[in-house]
Structure formats: C-alpha cells, structure tokens
CSV table of C-alpha atoms and ligand atoms in Angstrom, one decimal:
chain,number,residue,atom,x,y,z
A,1,UNK,CA,-93.9,-16.6,-118.7
A,2,UNK,CA,-90.7,-16.5,-116.8
A,3,UNK,CA,-91.0,-14.9,-113.3
A,4,UNK,CA,-88.8,-11.9,-113.1
A,5,UNK,CA,-86.0,-12.6,-110.7
A,6,UNK,CA,-84.9,-9.8,-108.4
A,7,UNK,CA,-81.3,-10.2,-107.5
A,8,UNK,CA,-79.7,-8.8,-104.3
A,9,UNK,CA,-76.0,-8.2,-103.8
A,10,UNK,CA,-74.3,-11.1,-102.0
A,11,UNK,CA,-74.8,-10.9,-98.2
A,12,UNK,CA,-72.3,-8.6,-96.5
A,13,UNK,CA,-71.2,-7.1,-99.8
A,14,UNK,CA,-72.2,-3.5,-100.5
A,15,UNK,CA,-72.5,-1.5,-103.7
A,16,UNK,CA,-70.4,1.6,-103.7
A,17,UNK,CA,-72.7,4.2,-105.1
A,18,UNK,CA,-71.6,7.6,-106.5
A,19,UNK,CA,-72.1,9.3,-103.1
A,20,UNK,CA,-69.9,6.6,-101.4
A,21,UNK,CA,-67.2,7.3,-104.0
A,22,UNK,CA,-67.1,11.0,-103.0
A,23,UNK,CA,-65.9,9.7,-99.6
A,24,UNK,CA,-63.7,7.1,-101.1
A,25,UNK,CA,-62.0,9.7,-103.1
A,26,UNK,CA,-61.0,11.9,-100.2
A,27,UNK,CA,-59.7,8.9,-98.2
A,28,UNK,CA,-57.7,7.6,-101.1
A,29,UNK,CA,-56.3,11.1,-101.7
A,30,UNK,CA,-55.2,11.4,-98.1
A,31,UNK,CA,-53.5,8.0,-98.3
A,32,UNK,CA,-51.8,8.6,-101.6
A,33,UNK,CA,-50.5,12.0,-100.5
A,34,UNK,CA,-49.0,10.7,-97.2
A,35,UNK,CA,-47.6,7.6,-98.8
A,36,UNK,CA,-45.9,9.5,-101.5
A,37,UNK,CA,-44.4,11.9,-99.0
A,38,UNK,CA,-42.9,9.0,-97.1
A,39,UNK,CA,-41.5,7.3,-100.2
A,40,UNK,CA,-44.1,4.5,-100.6
A,41,UNK,CA,-45.0,3.1,-104.0
A,42,UNK,CA,-48.3,1.5,-104.9
A,43,UNK,CA,-48.7,-2.2,-105.6
A,44,UNK,CA,-51.7,-4.3,-106.6
A,45,UNK,CA,-51.6,-8.0,-106.2
A,46,UNK,CA,-54.3,-10.4,-107.6
A,47,UNK,CA,-57.5,-10.9,-105.7
A,48,UNK,CA,-56.9,-14.6,-105.8
A,49,UNK,CA,-53.9,-16.4,-104.3
A,50,UNK,CA,-53.1,-20.0,-103.8
A,51,UNK,CA,-54.8,-20.9,-100.5
A,52,UNK,CA,-51.4,-21.8,-99.0
A,53,UNK,CA,-50.2,-18.2,-99.2
A,54,UNK,CA,-52.7,-17.4,-96.5
A,55,UNK,CA,-52.8,-20.7,-94.6
A,56,UNK,CA,-49.0,-20.6,-94.2
A,57,UNK,CA,-48.7,-16.8,-93.9
A,58,UNK,CA,-51.5,-16.1,-91.4
A,59,UNK,CA,-51.5,-19.5,-89.6
A,60,UNK,CA,-53.9,-22.4,-89.7
A,61,UNK,CA,-55.3,-21.8,-86.2
A,62,UNK,CA,-56.4,-18.2,-86.8
A,63,UNK,CA,-60.0,-17.1,-87.1
A,64,UNK,CA,-59.5,-16.0,-90.7
A,65,UNK,CA,-58.2,-19.3,-91.9
A,66,UNK,CA,-60.5,-21.5,-89.8
A,67,UNK,CA,-63.8,-19.8,-90.7
A,68,UNK,CA,-63.5,-16.6,-92.7
A,69,UNK,CA,-62.0,-17.3,-96.1
A,70,UNK,CA,-63.8,-17.5,-99.4
A,71,UNK,CA,-62.3,-20.5,-101.0
A,72,UNK,CA,-62.8,-21.8,-104.5
A,73,UNK,CA,-61.4,-24.4,-106.8
A,74,UNK,CA,-60.4,-23.6,-110.4
A,75,UNK,CA,-61.1,-26.0,-113.3
A,76,UNK,CA,-57.7,-27.6,-112.7
A,77,UNK,CA,-58.6,-28.3,-109.1
A,78,UNK,CA,-56.2,-25.8,-107.7
A,79,UNK,CA,-57.4,-24.4,-104.4
A,80,UNK,CA,-57.6,-20.6,-104.4
A,81,UNK,CA,-58.8,-18.0,-101.9
A,82,UNK,CA,-60.1,-14.5,-102.2
A,83,UNK,CA,-57.6,-12.5,-100.2
A,84,UNK,CA,-58.7,-11.9,-96.6
A,85,UNK,CA,-55.9,-9.3,-96.2
A,86,UNK,CA,-53.2,-7.9,-98.4
A,87,UNK,CA,-49.9,-8.4,-96.5
A,88,UNK,CA,-49.3,-12.1,-97.4
A,89,UNK,CA,-49.9,-11.5,-101.1
A,90,UNK,CA,-47.5,-8.5,-101.1
A,91,UNK,CA,-44.8,-10.7,-99.5
A,92,UNK,CA,-45.5,-13.4,-102.1
A,93,UNK,CA,-45.1,-10.7,-104.8
A,94,UNK,CA,-41.9,-9.4,-103.2
A,95,UNK,CA,-40.4,-12.9,-103.4
A,96,UNK,CA,-41.7,-13.8,-106.8
A,97,UNK,CA,-40.7,-10.6,-108.5
A,98,UNK,CA,-37.2,-10.4,-106.8
A,99,UNK,CA,-38.0,-7.1,-105.1
A,100,UNK,CA,-35.2,-8.2,-102.6
A,101,UNK,CA,-32.8,-7.1,-105.3
A,102,UNK,CA,-33.9,-3.5,-105.0
A,103,UNK,CA,-32.4,-1.3,-102.3
A,104,UNK,CA,-34.0,-2.3,-99.0
A,105,UNK,CA,-36.4,-1.6,-97.4
A,106,UNK,CA,-39.0,-1.8,-100.1
A,107,UNK,CA,-41.9,0.5,-99.1
A,108,UNK,CA,-45.2,-0.5,-100.6
A,109,UNK,CA,-48.9,0.4,-100.2
A,110,UNK,CA,-52.1,-1.0,-101.6
A,111,UNK,CA,-55.7,0.1,-101.6
A,112,UNK,CA,-57.8,-2.9,-102.5
A,113,UNK,CA,-60.8,-5.0,-101.7
A,114,UNK,CA,-60.5,-8.0,-99.3
A,115,UNK,CA,-63.0,-10.7,-98.4
A,116,UNK,CA,-63.8,-12.3,-95.1
A,117,UNK,CA,-66.8,-14.5,-94.3
A,118,UNK,CA,-67.5,-12.5,-91.1
A,119,UNK,CA,-71.0,-12.0,-89.6
A,120,UNK,CA,-72.1,-8.8,-91.4
A,121,UNK,CA,-72.9,-5.8,-89.1
A,122,UNK,CA,-72.0,-2.2,-89.0
A,123,UNK,CA,-68.3,-1.8,-90.0
A,124,UNK,CA,-68.0,-5.5,-90.7
A,125,UNK,CA,-68.5,-6.7,-94.2
A,126,UNK,CA,-67.7,-9.7,-96.3
A,127,UNK,CA,-66.2,-7.5,-99.0
A,128,UNK,CA,-64.4,-4.5,-97.7
A,129,UNK,CA,-61.6,-2.2,-98.7
A,130,UNK,CA,-58.2,-2.1,-97.0
A,131,UNK,CA,-55.3,0.3,-97.1
A,132,UNK,CA,-52.2,-1.8,-96.5
A,133,UNK,CA,-48.8,-0.2,-95.9
A,134,UNK,CA,-45.7,-2.4,-95.8
A,135,UNK,CA,-42.0,-1.8,-95.2
A,136,UNK,CA,-40.2,-4.9,-96.3
A,137,UNK,CA,-36.6,-5.8,-95.8
A,138,UNK,CA,-35.4,-3.9,-92.7
A,139,UNK,CA,-35.4,-4.2,-89.0
A,140,UNK,CA,-35.2,-1.0,-87.0
A,141,UNK,CA,-37.6,0.2,-84.3
A,142,UNK,CA,-37.6,3.7,-86.0
A,143,UNK,CA,-39.4,2.1,-88.9
A,144,UNK,CA,-42.1,0.7,-86.7
A,145,UNK,CA,-42.6,4.2,-85.3
A,146,UNK,CA,-42.6,5.7,-88.8
A,147,UNK,CA,-45.2,3.3,-90.0
A,148,UNK,CA,-47.4,4.2,-87.0
A,149,UNK,CA,-46.8,7.9,-87.7
A,150,UNK,CA,-48.0,7.4,-91.3
A,151,UNK,CA,-51.2,5.9,-90.1
A,152,UNK,CA,-51.6,8.7,-87.6
A,153,UNK,CA,-51.0,11.4,-90.2
A,154,UNK,CA,-53.6,10.0,-92.6
A,155,UNK,CA,-56.2,10.1,-89.7
A,156,UNK,CA,-55.0,13.6,-88.9
A,157,UNK,CA,-55.4,14.8,-92.5
A,158,UNK,CA,-58.9,13.3,-92.5
A,159,UNK,CA,-59.6,15.2,-89.2
A,160,UNK,CA,-60.6,12.1,-87.3
A,161,UNK,CA,-57.5,11.2,-85.4
A,162,UNK,CA,-59.1,12.3,-82.1
A,163,UNK,CA,-61.6,9.4,-82.5
A,164,UNK,CA,-58.9,6.9,-81.8
A,165,UNK,CA,-56.4,5.7,-79.3
A,166,UNK,CA,-53.2,3.9,-80.3
A,167,UNK,CA,-52.9,0.6,-78.5
A,168,UNK,CA,-49.5,-0.9,-78.5
A,169,UNK,CA,-47.7,-4.0,-77.2
A,170,UNK,CA,-44.9,-6.4,-78.0
A,171,UNK,CA,-45.3,-10.1,-78.5
A,172,UNK,CA,-41.5,-10.7,-78.7
A,173,UNK,CA,-39.7,-13.3,-80.7
A,174,UNK,CA,-41.3,-16.6,-81.8
A,175,UNK,CA,-39.1,-18.4,-79.3
A,176,UNK,CA,-40.2,-16.5,-76.2
A,177,UNK,CA,-43.7,-16.5,-77.4
A,178,UNK,CA,-43.7,-20.3,-77.6
A,179,UNK,CA,-42.6,-20.5,-74.0
A,180,UNK,CA,-45.4,-18.1,-73.1
A,181,UNK,CA,-47.9,-20.1,-75.0
A,182,UNK,CA,-46.9,-23.3,-73.2
A,183,UNK,CA,-47.4,-21.5,-69.9
A,184,UNK,CA,-50.8,-20.2,-71.0
A,185,UNK,CA,-51.9,-23.6,-72.2
A,186,UNK,CA,-51.0,-25.0,-68.8
A,187,UNK,CA,-52.9,-22.2,-67.1
A,188,UNK,CA,-56.1,-22.8,-69.0
A,189,UNK,CA,-56.0,-26.6,-69.0
A,190,UNK,CA,-58.5,-27.8,-66.4
A,191,UNK,CA,-60.5,-24.6,-66.8
A,192,UNK,CA,-61.9,-25.4,-70.2
A,193,UNK,CA,-65.5,-25.5,-69.0
A,194,UNK,CA,-65.2,-21.7,-68.3
A,195,UNK,CA,-63.9,-20.8,-71.7
A,196,UNK,CA,-66.1,-19.9,-74.6
A,197,UNK,CA,-66.4,-22.4,-77.5
A,198,UNK,CA,-63.9,-20.5,-79.6
A,199,UNK,CA,-61.3,-20.4,-76.9
A,200,UNK,CA,-61.8,-24.1,-76.1
A,201,UNK,CA,-60.7,-24.6,-79.7
A,202,UNK,CA,-57.9,-22.1,-79.4
A,203,UNK,CA,-56.5,-23.6,-76.2
A,204,UNK,CA,-54.2,-26.2,-77.8
A,205,UNK,CA,-53.8,-24.4,-81.2
A,206,UNK,CA,-53.4,-20.7,-80.4
A,207,UNK,CA,-53.7,-20.0,-76.7
A,208,UNK,CA,-52.5,-16.4,-77.2
A,209,UNK,CA,-55.8,-15.6,-78.8
A,210,UNK,CA,-57.7,-16.3,-75.6
A,211,UNK,CA,-56.1,-13.2,-74.1
A,212,UNK,CA,-58.0,-10.9,-76.5
A,213,UNK,CA,-61.3,-12.8,-76.4
A,214,UNK,CA,-64.2,-10.5,-75.7
A,215,UNK,CA,-66.1,-13.2,-73.7
A,216,UNK,CA,-66.4,-12.1,-70.0
A,217,UNK,CA,-65.5,-15.5,-68.5
A,218,UNK,CA,-62.5,-15.8,-70.8
A,219,UNK,CA,-61.4,-12.3,-69.8
A,220,UNK,CA,-61.7,-13.2,-66.1
A,221,UNK,CA,-59.5,-16.3,-66.6
A,222,UNK,CA,-57.1,-14.2,-68.7
A,223,UNK,CA,-56.7,-11.6,-66.0
A,224,UNK,CA,-55.1,-14.3,-63.7
A,225,UNK,CA,-53.0,-15.9,-66.5
A,226,UNK,CA,-49.2,-15.7,-66.5
A,227,UNK,CA,-48.0,-12.4,-67.9
A,228,UNK,CA,-45.9,-12.2,-71.0
A,229,UNK,CA,-43.4,-9.7,-69.4
A,230,UNK,CA,-41.7,-12.5,-67.6
A,231,UNK,CA,-41.1,-14.4,-70.8
A,232,UNK,CA,-39.9,-11.5,-72.9
A,233,UNK,CA,-36.2,-11.7,-73.8
A,234,UNK,CA,-33.9,-8.7,-73.4
A,235,UNK,CA,-33.6,-8.1,-77.1
A,236,UNK,CA,-37.3,-7.8,-77.6
A,237,UNK,CA,-37.7,-5.6,-74.6
A,238,UNK,CA,-35.0,-3.2,-75.8
A,239,UNK,CA,-36.6,-3.1,-79.3
A,240,UNK,CA,-40.0,-2.3,-77.9
A,241,UNK,CA,-38.6,0.4,-75.6
A,242,UNK,CA,-37.0,2.0,-78.6
A,243,UNK,CA,-40.2,1.9,-80.6
A,244,UNK,CA,-41.9,3.7,-77.6
A,245,UNK,CA,-39.1,6.2,-77.5
A,246,UNK,CA,-39.5,7.1,-81.1
A,247,UNK,CA,-43.3,7.5,-80.6
A,248,UNK,CA,-42.6,9.9,-77.7
A,249,UNK,CA,-40.1,11.8,-79.8
A,250,UNK,CA,-42.8,12.1,-82.5
A,251,UNK,CA,-45.4,13.1,-79.9
A,252,UNK,CA,-47.7,10.2,-80.8
A,253,UNK,CA,-49.9,9.4,-77.8
A,254,UNK,CA,-50.2,5.7,-77.1
A,255,UNK,CA,-51.6,3.3,-74.6
A,256,UNK,CA,-49.6,0.2,-73.7
A,257,UNK,CA,-51.9,-2.8,-73.8
A,258,UNK,CA,-50.5,-6.1,-72.5
A,259,UNK,CA,-53.5,-8.0,-73.8
A,260,UNK,CA,-53.1,-6.9,-77.4
A,261,UNK,CA,-51.8,-9.9,-79.4
A,262,UNK,CA,-53.4,-9.4,-82.8
A,263,UNK,CA,-55.0,-12.4,-84.6
A,264,UNK,CA,-52.3,-13.5,-87.1
A,265,UNK,CA,-49.4,-15.9,-86.7
A,266,UNK,CA,-47.0,-13.8,-88.7
A,267,UNK,CA,-46.5,-11.1,-86.1
A,268,UNK,CA,-43.5,-10.7,-83.8
A,269,UNK,CA,-42.3,-7.8,-81.6
A,270,UNK,CA,-44.4,-4.7,-82.1
A,271,UNK,CA,-48.1,-5.0,-82.5
A,272,UNK,CA,-50.6,-2.1,-82.5
A,273,UNK,CA,-54.1,-1.1,-83.2
A,274,UNK,CA,-56.1,2.1,-83.5
A,275,UNK,CA,-59.2,1.7,-81.3
A,276,UNK,CA,-62.3,3.7,-81.6
A,277,UNK,CA,-62.5,5.7,-78.3
A,278,UNK,CA,-66.2,4.9,-78.0
A,279,UNK,CA,-66.3,1.2,-78.8
A,280,UNK,CA,-62.8,0.0,-77.8
A,281,UNK,CA,-61.3,-3.0,-79.6
A,282,UNK,CA,-64.5,-3.7,-81.6
A,283,UNK,CA,-64.3,-2.3,-85.0
A,284,UNK,CA,-60.7,-1.1,-84.7
A,285,UNK,CA,-60.0,1.2,-87.6
A,286,UNK,CA,-56.6,-0.4,-88.3
A,287,UNK,CA,-53.8,-2.4,-86.9
A,288,UNK,CA,-50.5,-3.9,-87.7
A,289,UNK,CA,-47.1,-4.8,-86.5
A,290,UNK,CA,-43.8,-6.4,-87.3
A,291,UNK,CA,-43.7,-9.7,-89.3
A,292,UNK,CA,-40.1,-10.7,-89.7
A,293,UNK,CA,-40.8,-14.4,-90.2
A,294,UNK,CA,-43.4,-14.1,-93.0
A,295,UNK,CA,-40.9,-14.2,-95.9
A,296,UNK,CA,-39.4,-17.5,-94.7
A,297,UNK,CA,-42.8,-19.0,-94.1
A,298,UNK,CA,-43.6,-18.2,-97.7
A,299,UNK,CA,-40.4,-19.9,-99.0
A,300,UNK,CA,-37.6,-17.4,-98.7
A,301,UNK,CA,-34.2,-18.9,-97.8
A,302,UNK,CA,-33.3,-15.8,-95.9
A,303,UNK,CA,-34.9,-13.6,-93.2
A,304,UNK,CA,-37.0,-10.7,-94.4
A,305,UNK,CA,-37.7,-8.4,-91.5
A,306,UNK,CA,-40.8,-6.3,-92.2
A,307,UNK,CA,-43.4,-4.1,-90.6
A,308,UNK,CA,-46.8,-2.7,-91.7
A,309,UNK,CA,-50.4,-1.9,-90.9
A,310,UNK,CA,-53.8,-2.0,-92.6
A,311,UNK,CA,-56.9,0.1,-92.1
A,312,UNK,CA,-60.5,-0.5,-93.2
A,313,UNK,CA,-61.7,2.2,-95.6
A,314,UNK,CA,-65.4,1.7,-94.9
A,315,UNK,CA,-64.7,2.2,-91.2
A,316,UNK,CA,-62.7,5.4,-91.9
A,317,UNK,CA,-65.7,6.6,-93.9
A,318,UNK,CA,-68.1,5.8,-91.1
A,319,UNK,CA,-66.0,8.1,-88.9
A,320,UNK,CA,-65.9,10.9,-91.5
A,321,UNK,CA,-69.7,10.7,-91.6
A,322,UNK,CA,-69.9,10.7,-87.8
A,323,UNK,CA,-67.7,13.8,-87.7
A,324,UNK,CA,-70.0,15.4,-90.3
A,325,UNK,CA,-67.1,15.8,-92.7
A,326,UNK,CA,-68.6,16.4,-96.1
A,327,UNK,CA,-66.5,15.5,-99.1
A,328,UNK,CA,-66.2,18.1,-101.8
A,329,UNK,CA,-68.4,17.4,-104.8
A,330,UNK,CA,-66.2,17.3,-107.8
A,331,UNK,CA,-68.9,16.2,-110.2
A,332,UNK,CA,-71.3,19.1,-109.9
A,333,UNK,CA,-73.1,19.6,-113.2
A,334,UNK,CA,-72.6,23.0,-114.8
A,335,UNK,CA,-74.7,22.8,-117.9
A,336,UNK,CA,-77.8,21.1,-119.2
A,337,UNK,CA,-78.3,21.3,-122.9
A,338,UNK,CA,-82.0,21.3,-123.9
A,339,UNK,CA,-83.0,21.1,-127.5
A,340,UNK,CA,-86.1,20.6,-129.7
A,341,UNK,CA,-86.1,19.0,-133.1
A,342,UNK,CA,-83.6,16.9,-135.1
A,343,UNK,CA,-81.5,19.8,-136.5
A,344,UNK,CA,-81.2,21.4,-133.0
A,345,UNK,CA,-80.2,18.1,-131.5
A,346,UNK,CA,-77.3,17.8,-134.0
A,347,UNK,CA,-76.0,21.2,-133.0
A,348,UNK,CA,-76.6,20.5,-129.3
A,349,UNK,CA,-74.5,17.3,-129.5
A,350,UNK,CA,-71.7,19.3,-131.0
A,351,UNK,CA,-71.9,22.0,-128.3
A,352,UNK,CA,-71.9,19.3,-125.6
A,353,UNK,CA,-68.7,17.8,-127.1
A,354,UNK,CA,-67.1,21.3,-127.3
A,355,UNK,CA,-68.1,22.0,-123.6
A,356,UNK,CA,-66.6,18.8,-122.5
A,357,UNK,CA,-63.4,19.5,-124.4
A,358,UNK,CA,-63.2,22.9,-122.6
A,359,UNK,CA,-63.6,21.3,-119.1
A,360,UNK,CA,-67.2,22.0,-118.5
A,361,UNK,CA,-69.5,19.4,-116.9
A,362,UNK,CA,-72.4,19.2,-119.2
A,363,UNK,CA,-75.1,16.7,-120.3
A,364,UNK,CA,-78.4,16.8,-122.2
A,365,UNK,CA,-79.4,16.6,-125.9
A,366,UNK,CA,-81.4,13.4,-125.2
A,367,UNK,CA,-85.0,12.3,-125.6
A,368,UNK,CA,-87.9,14.0,-127.3
A,369,UNK,CA,-89.6,15.9,-124.5
A,370,UNK,CA,-90.7,19.6,-124.6
A,371,UNK,CA,-88.3,22.4,-123.6
A,372,UNK,CA,-90.3,22.8,-120.4
A,373,UNK,CA,-89.9,19.1,-119.5
A,374,UNK,CA,-86.2,19.4,-120.3
A,375,UNK,CA,-85.9,22.5,-118.0
A,376,UNK,CA,-87.4,20.4,-115.2
A,377,UNK,CA,-84.8,17.7,-116.0
A,378,UNK,CA,-82.1,20.4,-115.8
A,379,UNK,CA,-83.4,21.3,-112.3
A,380,UNK,CA,-83.4,17.7,-111.2
A,381,UNK,CA,-79.7,17.4,-112.4
A,382,UNK,CA,-79.0,20.6,-110.4
A,383,UNK,CA,-77.5,22.3,-113.4
A,384,UNK,CA,-76.4,25.9,-112.9
A,385,UNK,CA,-77.3,26.9,-116.5
A,386,UNK,CA,-79.3,25.5,-119.3
A,387,UNK,CA,-78.6,26.0,-122.9
A,388,UNK,CA,-81.7,26.1,-125.0
A,389,UNK,CA,-81.7,25.4,-128.7
A,390,UNK,CA,-85.0,25.2,-130.7
A,391,UNK,CA,-85.6,25.4,-134.4
A,392,UNK,CA,-86.0,29.2,-134.3
A,393,UNK,CA,-82.6,29.5,-132.6
A,394,UNK,CA,-81.0,27.2,-135.1
A,395,UNK,CA,-82.3,29.4,-138.0
A,396,UNK,CA,-81.1,32.6,-136.3
A,397,UNK,CA,-77.8,30.9,-135.3
A,398,UNK,CA,-78.3,31.9,-131.7
A,399,UNK,CA,-78.6,30.0,-128.4
A,400,UNK,CA,-80.4,30.8,-125.1
A,401,UNK,CA,-78.5,30.6,-121.9
A,402,UNK,CA,-80.8,30.3,-118.9
A,403,UNK,CA,-79.6,30.9,-115.3
A,404,UNK,CA,-81.4,28.2,-113.4
A,405,UNK,CA,-81.2,29.9,-110.1
A,406,UNK,CA,-82.3,33.4,-111.2
A,407,UNK,CA,-84.7,32.1,-113.8
A,408,UNK,CA,-83.4,34.7,-116.2
A,409,UNK,CA,-82.2,34.0,-119.7
A,410,UNK,CA,-80.3,35.7,-122.6
A,411,UNK,CA,-79.6,35.1,-126.2
A,412,UNK,CA,-76.0,34.7,-127.6
A,413,UNK,CA,-74.6,34.0,-131.0
A,414,UNK,CA,-74.2,30.2,-131.3
A,415,UNK,CA,-70.4,30.4,-131.9
A,416,UNK,CA,-69.9,32.4,-128.7
A,417,UNK,CA,-71.8,30.0,-126.4
A,418,UNK,CA,-68.9,28.0,-125.2
A,419,UNK,CA,-66.8,31.1,-124.5
A,420,UNK,CA,-69.6,32.7,-122.6
A,421,UNK,CA,-70.2,29.6,-120.5
A,422,UNK,CA,-66.5,29.4,-119.6
A,423,UNK,CA,-66.5,33.0,-118.4
A,424,UNK,CA,-69.6,32.3,-116.3
A,425,UNK,CA,-68.1,29.2,-114.7
A,426,UNK,CA,-64.6,30.7,-114.2
A,427,UNK,CA,-61.4,29.2,-115.6
A,428,UNK,CA,-60.4,27.8,-112.2
A,429,UNK,CA,-63.5,25.7,-112.0
A,430,UNK,CA,-62.9,23.8,-115.3
A,431,UNK,CA,-62.3,20.1,-115.2
A,432,UNK,CA,-59.4,19.6,-117.6
A,433,UNK,CA,-57.1,16.5,-117.8
A,434,UNK,CA,-53.4,16.8,-118.3
A,435,UNK,CA,-51.3,13.7,-118.9
A,436,UNK,CA,-48.7,13.5,-116.2
A,437,UNK,CA,-50.6,15.3,-113.6
B,501,HAM,P1,-56.5,-6.7,-89.6
B,501,HAM,O1,-56.5,-6.2,-88.2
B,501,HAM,O2,-57.0,-8.1,-89.8
B,501,HAM,O3,-55.0,-6.6,-90.1
B,501,HAM,O4,-57.3,-5.8,-90.6
B,501,HAM,C1,-57.0,-4.4,-90.7
B,501,HAM,C2,-58.3,-3.6,-90.7
B,501,HAM,O5,-59.1,-4.0,-91.8
B,501,HAM,C3,-59.1,-3.7,-89.5
B,501,HAM,O6,-58.7,-2.9,-88.5
B,501,HAM,C4,-60.5,-3.2,-90.0
B,501,HAM,O7,-60.5,-1.8,-90.1
B,501,HAM,C5,-60.5,-3.7,-91.4
B,501,HAM,N1,-61.3,-4.9,-91.5
B,501,HAM,C6,-61.0,-6.2,-91.2
B,501,HAM,N2,-62.0,-7.0,-91.4
B,501,HAM,C7,-63.1,-6.2,-91.8
B,501,HAM,C8,-64.4,-6.5,-92.2
B,501,HAM,N3,-64.9,-7.7,-92.2
B,501,HAM,N4,-65.2,-5.4,-92.6
B,501,HAM,C9,-64.7,-4.2,-92.7
B,501,HAM,N5,-63.4,-3.9,-92.3
B,501,HAM,C10,-62.6,-4.9,-91.9
B,501,HAM,C11,-54.6,-7.1,-91.3
B,501,HAM,O8,-55.3,-7.3,-92.2
B,501,HAM,C12,-53.1,-7.1,-91.5
B,501,HAM,N6,-52.8,-7.5,-92.8
B,501,HAM,C13,-52.5,-5.7,-91.1
B,501,HAM,C14,-51.0,-5.7,-91.4
B,501,HAM,C15,-50.4,-5.1,-92.5
B,501,HAM,N7,-50.1,-6.1,-90.6
B,501,HAM,C16,-48.9,-5.9,-91.1
B,501,HAM,N8,-49.1,-5.3,-92.3
C-alpha cells in the first residue's frame, strides 16, 4: 500500500485562511478608498517577468537579485522570475502598453503577491503581499510628498499610524551618487577585515548598501565614512528641501535619516521608509522613493520621472492585531436549515435558495442526521436562527423558526418563512449584490 504523503506549504509561504481574509479585506478597503480619492487606478501585472526586468531594474548587485529571487526556466529555456516587487513590472507594462500616450502622470496601484527567498521569520515570508503605489511620468517634489501622504493616510485610516516614524533622505542624482560611492569605496578599502561578509561583497559593487548594514562593526566604520551631503548637487538639495517643505505643510512628521539609502538601484533623490517605532529599520512596514531612471533602464528612449512606495500587507495586519483592532465579520451566518426526510430536504433546498436570493446568509439541508444533531451543527456554525422542517411540517405546510440564543421556537406558514426571517434580520443587514456598486 502507498504510504499517505502529508504535504506542507512551501517554507516561508502561508495559507491565507478565512480569518486572515477578514483582515485582508479591511486593509484592501482602506487602500482602495484612499487610492481612488487620489485618482489612482488599479493595475495587475503577471506574476512572472523575464528575469532581465528585475536584474536591470533593481540592479545586479542588490540583495534581491543576488540571493532572493525565485528563478525558473520555461520549456523554451527562457529565464523567468517570480516578481520580488511590483514596481519594475509596472514600468515594463507602462512602456509595453504605451501608457506614456495618456495624460501624465499615470497614477497606478497594485495589491499583489511577491516572492523573495528571504530567511522566513515573523513579518518576513517567501510569498507576501504588497501594496505598490506608483506615479509615473512627472517630476515634482509635491508628488513625492503626496505619495507619502497617501501612505500616511492609509495607516491613519487603519488606526496604526502612531506605530511608525517616517524616515526620509535624499540620495541625489546618479552622477553625484557615483562620486559618493567612489569616496565610500576608498574609505572602506583596507578595512575589509572589519566588514561583514555581505559588505565585503558589497564594497566594490554597491558600497552605498554598507551604510544601512545592521552589523555593528559595519555601522562603526560607516559612522566615520564620508558624508553624502558634501557630494549632493544643488538641484538635488533644492528638490529635497521642497519635499520636506510640502511634508511640513501637510503636517506629516518625519525624521531625516542620512543613512537611509534603500536597497535598489533604481532610486534617485527622495527615499523614505516607515519604521516600526519599537523595532526600527527591521521589518519596515513600507518604503519607496523616486526612480526617474527606471524607464530608460528598461528600454525607454526618453526619461520617465517617477515616484512610488510599497507596503507589506502581512506586516500591516500584524500591527492591526497588535493594536487589537478587530475586523468586522461580514460573513456571520444568519440561518441554519435543518430538515428530516427526502421530501423535507427538497423544500429546504428551495428555501435556502430563496433566502440567498433575499440576501440572507444561510446554509444547511445536508446529511442525514437527526434534528437534534442538526441543531448542534447550527450552534457550531453560530447561526442566529434555525429553520426546522420535518415530515409533519411538510404535510402541514408550516416551518419552525428556532431562536438559537433564546432556545424558543415558533411555527409559521411555509410561504411566509423567508419574509419572517428578513424581518428578524432587518433589511439593513441583508447581503445583496448590485452590479455597478
Ligand atoms: P521594499 O522596501 O523592498 O520596496 O518592500 C516594500 C515592503 O514590502 C517592505 O517595507 C515590507 O513591508 C514588504 N516586504 C518586503 N519583503 C518582505 C518579505 N519577505 N515578507 C513580508 N513583507 C515584505 C519595494 O519593493 C519597492 N518596489 C517600493 C517602491 C515602489 N519604490 C518605488 N515604488
């Protein structure tokens, strides 16, 4: 005999059970609401992209490309990657679909799963959901501030904004960053032995990343490294000052953080992250910045200035739970239908269908157990009322409505059952779908 194989979900990938979806629903609602208000439209790009979209977009020397991507080959030997983030795919879609022909900027948002081969731990998964918000095709410091405001408002609506501090910095233009990187490289050369393994690798490829390394020795060496301020050109400085000015106007508190560089090559000028007040940079709930060069890196013949941010939905949900915020239960069962015998079951199935059509949450009319056993089931399903239909009731053309909390019950003519139930539940509590809502 075959041994029964018990499968587990892939490491670092979680099932989203119904109780998780209750939280997902409120988060998605808050996002959709704020995005719509600010004129954003939803986009969904495929889970898989040609690997070059990410390699070129995010940069070969980044952690994501070096060690975190899920890569596969299709049957025609094309190298594909499961998206580790959404921005590069959105830019690819913008170019491919000629969205540059629309009036600019194009404001898009996505709520989709991403994949990173990270070491799984709390708040860090190999499949996780991101909200990504992108404003593509315009360069104006007011847009950077508006994007940050949108993130802030979503956190405010979810009542967890006081869990975070907004960290902000500028990393200037690619030109001044290159000069800074050369200076950093020179600073760290000769001190390699004191750098962690990752930073030794980063030294010649991406020395900027050493600055936000969490390793204590790397941090000590970083604290005496050249400062970016002296490399920043006037234009970048002015742009950054204006972003901060708008944040002040919008009364968004921020902390300037000169060490914040973000991990991806596509960034320029503004970079920001929302840090958990209790854990700091670890498990930031979201982050983003300006990425004016990404379009050209992905093949555009003209510059496409853009700015955006992404937030991790599981991490948002962890904070909702921490704050003891309970999502409303929209799927509470109103009615259980218990029946005995084949004729009663036929009527019960019809009543169930009528209840559903009227917007009532109802289930039942299944199995062959006794009415008592079915009442127990109704209790387990936490139904407010149970409709009871046995052979006698069918003959008399009546139905019993049992109040599960009070334990009392009454008989009604069968044809009045649905109406009676609706009046008990209240019209406002019915779950009816209207196309176009
Ligand atoms: P990111 O900082 O790499 O930025 O990711 C954004 C957020 O995704 C993180 O702050 C975190 O909440 C969540 N996240 C990342 N990795 C994981 C993981 N392994 N498990 C759970 N959550 C995770 C980006 O992805 C950029 N595309 C942001 C952006 C958009 N920049 C401009 N536009």
